[in-house]
Backbone as JSON Lines, residues from 0, in Angstrom:
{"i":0,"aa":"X","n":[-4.26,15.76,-1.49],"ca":[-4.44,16.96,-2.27],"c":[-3.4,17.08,-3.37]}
{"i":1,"aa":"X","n":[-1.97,17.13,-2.91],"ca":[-0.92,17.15,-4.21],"c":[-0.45,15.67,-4.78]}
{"i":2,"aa":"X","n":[-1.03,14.29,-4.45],"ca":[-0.48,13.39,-5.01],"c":[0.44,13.02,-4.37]}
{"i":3,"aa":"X","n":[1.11,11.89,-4.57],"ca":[2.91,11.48,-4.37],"c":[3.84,12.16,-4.43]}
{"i":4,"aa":"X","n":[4.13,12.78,-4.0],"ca":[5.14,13.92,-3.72],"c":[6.44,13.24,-3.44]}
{"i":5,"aa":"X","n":[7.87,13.39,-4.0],"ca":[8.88,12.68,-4.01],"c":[10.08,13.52,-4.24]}
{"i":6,"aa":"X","n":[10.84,14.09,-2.8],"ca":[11.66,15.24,-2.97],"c":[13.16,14.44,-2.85]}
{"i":7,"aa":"X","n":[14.08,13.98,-3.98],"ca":[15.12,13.35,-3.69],"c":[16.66,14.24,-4.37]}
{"i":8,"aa":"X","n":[17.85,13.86,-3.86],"ca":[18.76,14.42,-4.26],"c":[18.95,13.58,-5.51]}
{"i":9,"aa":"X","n":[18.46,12.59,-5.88],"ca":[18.8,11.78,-7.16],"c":[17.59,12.51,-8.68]}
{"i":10,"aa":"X","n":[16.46,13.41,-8.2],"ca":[15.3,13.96,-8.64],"c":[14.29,13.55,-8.45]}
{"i":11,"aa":"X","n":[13.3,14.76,-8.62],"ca":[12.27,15.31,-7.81],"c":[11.24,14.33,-8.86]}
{"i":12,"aa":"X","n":[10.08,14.27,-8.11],"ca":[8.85,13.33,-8.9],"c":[7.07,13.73,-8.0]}
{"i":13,"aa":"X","n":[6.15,13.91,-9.09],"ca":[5.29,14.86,-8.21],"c":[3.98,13.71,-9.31]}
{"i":14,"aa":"X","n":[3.08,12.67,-8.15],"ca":[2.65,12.08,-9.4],"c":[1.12,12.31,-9.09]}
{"i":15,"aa":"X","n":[0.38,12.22,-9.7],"ca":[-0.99,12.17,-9.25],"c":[-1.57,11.29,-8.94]}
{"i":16,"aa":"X","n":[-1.99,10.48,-7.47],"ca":[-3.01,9.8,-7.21],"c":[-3.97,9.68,-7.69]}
{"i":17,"aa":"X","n":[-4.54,8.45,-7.74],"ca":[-6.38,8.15,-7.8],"c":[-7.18,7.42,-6.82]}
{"i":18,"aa":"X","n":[-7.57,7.79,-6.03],"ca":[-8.42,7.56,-4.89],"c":[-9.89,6.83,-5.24]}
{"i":19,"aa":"X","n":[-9.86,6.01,-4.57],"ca":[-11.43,5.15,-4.69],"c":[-12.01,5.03,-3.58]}
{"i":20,"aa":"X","n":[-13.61,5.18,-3.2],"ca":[-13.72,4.24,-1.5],"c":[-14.08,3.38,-1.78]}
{"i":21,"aa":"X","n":[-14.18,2.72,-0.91],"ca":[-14.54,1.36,-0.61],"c":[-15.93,0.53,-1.34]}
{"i":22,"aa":"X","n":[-17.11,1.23,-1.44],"ca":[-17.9,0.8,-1.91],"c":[-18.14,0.61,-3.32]}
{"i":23,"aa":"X","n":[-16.78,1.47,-3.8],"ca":[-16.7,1.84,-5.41],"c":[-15.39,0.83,-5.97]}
{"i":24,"aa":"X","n":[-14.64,0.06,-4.91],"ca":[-13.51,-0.46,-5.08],"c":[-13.71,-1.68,-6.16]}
{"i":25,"aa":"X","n":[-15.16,-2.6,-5.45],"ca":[-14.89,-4.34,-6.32],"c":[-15.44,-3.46,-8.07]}
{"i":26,"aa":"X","n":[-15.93,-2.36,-8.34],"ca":[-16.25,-2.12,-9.31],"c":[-15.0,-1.71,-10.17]}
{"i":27,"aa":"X","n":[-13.99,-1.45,-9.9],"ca":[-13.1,-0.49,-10.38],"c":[-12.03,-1.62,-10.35]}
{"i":28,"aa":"X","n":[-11.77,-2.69,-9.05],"ca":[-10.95,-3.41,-9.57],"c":[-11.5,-4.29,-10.79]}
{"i":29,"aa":"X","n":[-12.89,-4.82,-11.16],"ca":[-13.14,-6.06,-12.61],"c":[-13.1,-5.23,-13.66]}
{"i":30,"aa":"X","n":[-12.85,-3.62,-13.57],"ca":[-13.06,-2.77,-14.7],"c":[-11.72,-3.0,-15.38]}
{"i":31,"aa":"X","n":[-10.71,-2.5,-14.45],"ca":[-9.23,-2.79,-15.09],"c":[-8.48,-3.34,-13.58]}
{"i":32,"aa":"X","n":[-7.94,-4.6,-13.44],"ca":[-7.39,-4.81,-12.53],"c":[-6.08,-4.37,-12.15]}
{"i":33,"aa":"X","n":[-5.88,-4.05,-10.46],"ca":[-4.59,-3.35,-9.95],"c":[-3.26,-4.24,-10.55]}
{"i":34,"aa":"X","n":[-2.07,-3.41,-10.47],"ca":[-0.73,-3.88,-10.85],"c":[-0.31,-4.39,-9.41]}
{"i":35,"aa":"X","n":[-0.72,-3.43,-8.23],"ca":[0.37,-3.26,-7.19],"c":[-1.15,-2.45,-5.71]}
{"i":36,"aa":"X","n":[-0.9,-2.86,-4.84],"ca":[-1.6,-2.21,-3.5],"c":[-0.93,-2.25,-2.71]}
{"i":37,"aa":"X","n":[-0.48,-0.97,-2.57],"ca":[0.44,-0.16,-1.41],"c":[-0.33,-0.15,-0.01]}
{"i":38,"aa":"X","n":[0.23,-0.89,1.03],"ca":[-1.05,-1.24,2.19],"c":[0.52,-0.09,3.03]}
{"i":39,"aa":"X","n":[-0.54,0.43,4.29],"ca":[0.26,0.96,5.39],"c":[-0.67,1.56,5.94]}
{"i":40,"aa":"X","n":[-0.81,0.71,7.42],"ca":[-1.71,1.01,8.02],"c":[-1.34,0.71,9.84]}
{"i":41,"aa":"X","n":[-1.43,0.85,10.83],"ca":[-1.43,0.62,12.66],"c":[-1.29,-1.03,12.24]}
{"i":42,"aa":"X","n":[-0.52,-1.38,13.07],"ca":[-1.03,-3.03,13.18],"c":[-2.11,-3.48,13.71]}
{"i":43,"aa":"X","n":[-2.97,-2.57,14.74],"ca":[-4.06,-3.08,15.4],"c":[-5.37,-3.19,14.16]}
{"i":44,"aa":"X","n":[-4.95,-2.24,12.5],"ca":[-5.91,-2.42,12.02],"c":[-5.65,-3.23,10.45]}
{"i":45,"aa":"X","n":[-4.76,-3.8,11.19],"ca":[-4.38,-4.82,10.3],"c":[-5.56,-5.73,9.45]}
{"i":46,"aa":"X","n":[-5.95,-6.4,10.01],"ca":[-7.27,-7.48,9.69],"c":[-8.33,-6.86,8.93]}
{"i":47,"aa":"X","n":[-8.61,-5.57,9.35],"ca":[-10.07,-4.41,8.43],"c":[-9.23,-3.86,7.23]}
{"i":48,"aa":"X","n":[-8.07,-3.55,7.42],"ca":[-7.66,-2.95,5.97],"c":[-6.91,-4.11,4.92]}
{"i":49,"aa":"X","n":[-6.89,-5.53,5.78],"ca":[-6.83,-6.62,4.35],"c":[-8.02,-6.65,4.18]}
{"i":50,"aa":"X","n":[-9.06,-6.31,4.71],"ca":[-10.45,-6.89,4.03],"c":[-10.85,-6.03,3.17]}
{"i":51,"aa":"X","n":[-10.23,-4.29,3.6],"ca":[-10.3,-3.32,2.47],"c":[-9.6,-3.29,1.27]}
{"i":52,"aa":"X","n":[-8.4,-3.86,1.36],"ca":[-7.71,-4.01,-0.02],"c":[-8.09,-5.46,-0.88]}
{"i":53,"aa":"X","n":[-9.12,-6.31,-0.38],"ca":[-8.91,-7.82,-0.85],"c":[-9.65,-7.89,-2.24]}
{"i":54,"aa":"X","n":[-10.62,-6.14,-2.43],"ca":[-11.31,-6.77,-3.61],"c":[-10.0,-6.1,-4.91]}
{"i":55,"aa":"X","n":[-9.27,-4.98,-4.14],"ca":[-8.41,-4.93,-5.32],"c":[-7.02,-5.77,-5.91]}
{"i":56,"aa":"X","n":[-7.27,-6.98,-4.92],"ca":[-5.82,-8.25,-5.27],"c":[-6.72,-9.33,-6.5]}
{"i":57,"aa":"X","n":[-5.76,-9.35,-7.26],"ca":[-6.18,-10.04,-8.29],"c":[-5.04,-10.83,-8.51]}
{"i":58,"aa":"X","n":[-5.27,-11.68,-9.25],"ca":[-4.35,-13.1,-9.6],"c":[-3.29,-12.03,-10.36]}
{"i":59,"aa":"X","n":[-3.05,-10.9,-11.37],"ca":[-2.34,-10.61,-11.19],"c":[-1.4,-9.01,-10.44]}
{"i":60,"aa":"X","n":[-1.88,-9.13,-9.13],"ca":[-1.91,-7.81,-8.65],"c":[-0.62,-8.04,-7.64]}
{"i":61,"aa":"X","n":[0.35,-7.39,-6.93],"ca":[1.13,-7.57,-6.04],"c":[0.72,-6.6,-4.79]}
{"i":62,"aa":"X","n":[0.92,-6.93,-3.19],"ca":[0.56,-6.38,-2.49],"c":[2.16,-5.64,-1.75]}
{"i":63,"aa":"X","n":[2.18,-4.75,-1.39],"ca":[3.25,-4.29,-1.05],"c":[2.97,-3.72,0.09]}
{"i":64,"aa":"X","n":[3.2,-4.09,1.47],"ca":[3.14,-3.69,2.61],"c":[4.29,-2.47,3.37]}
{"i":65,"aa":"X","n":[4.03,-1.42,3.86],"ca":[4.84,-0.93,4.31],"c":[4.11,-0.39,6.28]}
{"i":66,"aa":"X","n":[4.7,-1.86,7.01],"ca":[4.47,-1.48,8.28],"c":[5.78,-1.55,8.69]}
{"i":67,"aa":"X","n":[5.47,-1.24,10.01],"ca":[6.58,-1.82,11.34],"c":[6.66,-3.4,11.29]}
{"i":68,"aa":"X","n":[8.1,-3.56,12.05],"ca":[7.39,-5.04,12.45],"c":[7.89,-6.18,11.0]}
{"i":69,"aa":"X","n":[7.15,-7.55,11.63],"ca":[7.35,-8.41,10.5],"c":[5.9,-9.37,10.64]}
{"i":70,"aa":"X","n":[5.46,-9.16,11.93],"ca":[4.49,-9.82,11.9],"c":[3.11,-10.1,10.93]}
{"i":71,"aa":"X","n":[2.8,-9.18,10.21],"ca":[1.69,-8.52,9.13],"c":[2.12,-9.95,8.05]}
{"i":72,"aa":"X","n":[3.23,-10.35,7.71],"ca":[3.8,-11.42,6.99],"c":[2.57,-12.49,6.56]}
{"i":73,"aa":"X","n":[2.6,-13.26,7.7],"ca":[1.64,-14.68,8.03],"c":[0.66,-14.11,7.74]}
{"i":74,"aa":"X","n":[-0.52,-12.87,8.13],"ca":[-1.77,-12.96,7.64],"c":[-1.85,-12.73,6.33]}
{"i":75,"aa":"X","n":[-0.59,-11.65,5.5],"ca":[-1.29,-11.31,4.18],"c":[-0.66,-12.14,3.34]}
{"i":76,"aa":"X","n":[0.3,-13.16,3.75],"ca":[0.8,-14.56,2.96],"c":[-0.61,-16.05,3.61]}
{"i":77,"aa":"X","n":[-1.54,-15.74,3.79],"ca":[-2.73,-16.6,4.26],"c":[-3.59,-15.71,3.35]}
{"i":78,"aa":"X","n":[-3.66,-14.94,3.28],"ca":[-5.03,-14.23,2.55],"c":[-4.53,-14.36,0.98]}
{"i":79,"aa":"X","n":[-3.18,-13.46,0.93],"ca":[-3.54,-13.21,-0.71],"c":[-2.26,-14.27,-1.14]}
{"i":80,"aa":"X","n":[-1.46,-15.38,-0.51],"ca":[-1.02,-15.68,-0.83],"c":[0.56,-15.56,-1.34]}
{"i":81,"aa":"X","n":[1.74,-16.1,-0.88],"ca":[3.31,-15.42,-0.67],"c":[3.96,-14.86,-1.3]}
{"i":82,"aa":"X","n":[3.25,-15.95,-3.41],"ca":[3.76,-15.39,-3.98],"c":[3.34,-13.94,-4.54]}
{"i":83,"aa":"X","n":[2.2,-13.34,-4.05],"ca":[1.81,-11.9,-4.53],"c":[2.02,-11.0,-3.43]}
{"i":84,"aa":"X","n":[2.99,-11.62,-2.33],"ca":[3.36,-10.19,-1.4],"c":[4.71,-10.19,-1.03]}
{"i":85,"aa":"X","n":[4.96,-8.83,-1.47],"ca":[6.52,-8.48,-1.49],"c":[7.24,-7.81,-0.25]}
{"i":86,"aa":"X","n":[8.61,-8.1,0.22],"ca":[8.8,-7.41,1.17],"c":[8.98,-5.8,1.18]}
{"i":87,"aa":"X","n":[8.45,-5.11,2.31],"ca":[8.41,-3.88,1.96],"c":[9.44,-3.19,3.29]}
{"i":88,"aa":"X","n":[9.81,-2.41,3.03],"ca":[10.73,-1.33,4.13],"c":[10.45,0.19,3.95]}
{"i":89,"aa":"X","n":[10.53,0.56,4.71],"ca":[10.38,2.24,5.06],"c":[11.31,2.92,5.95]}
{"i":90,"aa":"X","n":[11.84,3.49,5.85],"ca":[12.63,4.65,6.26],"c":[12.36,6.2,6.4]}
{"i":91,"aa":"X","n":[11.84,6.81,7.4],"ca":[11.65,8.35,7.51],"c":[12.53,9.12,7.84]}
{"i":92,"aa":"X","n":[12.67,9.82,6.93],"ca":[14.15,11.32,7.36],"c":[13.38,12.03,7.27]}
{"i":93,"aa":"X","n":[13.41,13.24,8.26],"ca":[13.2,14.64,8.47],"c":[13.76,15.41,8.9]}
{"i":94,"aa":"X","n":[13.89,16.08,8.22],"ca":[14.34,17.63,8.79],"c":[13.64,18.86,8.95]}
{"i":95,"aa":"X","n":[13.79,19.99,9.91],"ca":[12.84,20.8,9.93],"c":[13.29,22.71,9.21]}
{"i":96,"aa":"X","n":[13.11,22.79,8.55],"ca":[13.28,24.21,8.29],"c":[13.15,25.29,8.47]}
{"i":97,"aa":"X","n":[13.16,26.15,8.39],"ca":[12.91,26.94,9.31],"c":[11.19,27.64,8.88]}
């Protein structure tokens, strides 16, 4: 609903998403191809959501994974290949307010 939302002590950043499904995806990636596909998903559904992101990897697209784990590595360096996937890390802070 609000986009990328990005609350930092270094400054704030509020960006707007664009959402596609799936059936609308191989059209939208030959229209203008992706820069970058932000994957983060369960590991158990690992295998269905490379097959969901595969029509938007393009020769020049980078995949950027943000799971647990390291294992996810080997399949999406077999699918889209090592040099188009970057290592990714995540870190969650929360705090609760009142």
């Amino acid at each position: 609903r609000d986009g990328l939302v990005i609350r930092s002590p270094l400054g704030d950043a509020s960006l707007p998403v664009q959402h596609v499904t799936a059936d609308a995806l191989p059209a939208l990636a030959a229209q203008k191809p992706f820069d970058l596909v932000i994957l983060s998903c369960k590991a158990y559904d690992l295998s269905s959501s490379i097959d969901a992101i595969a029509p938007a990897v393009g020769a020049g697209t980078t995949v950027l994974p943000i799971l647990n784990g390291l294992h996810h590595y080997n399949a999406l360096d077999a699918r889209f290949g090592r040099d188009a996937v970057l290592g990714g890390l995540c870190f969650i802070s929360a705090t609760k307010a009142p």
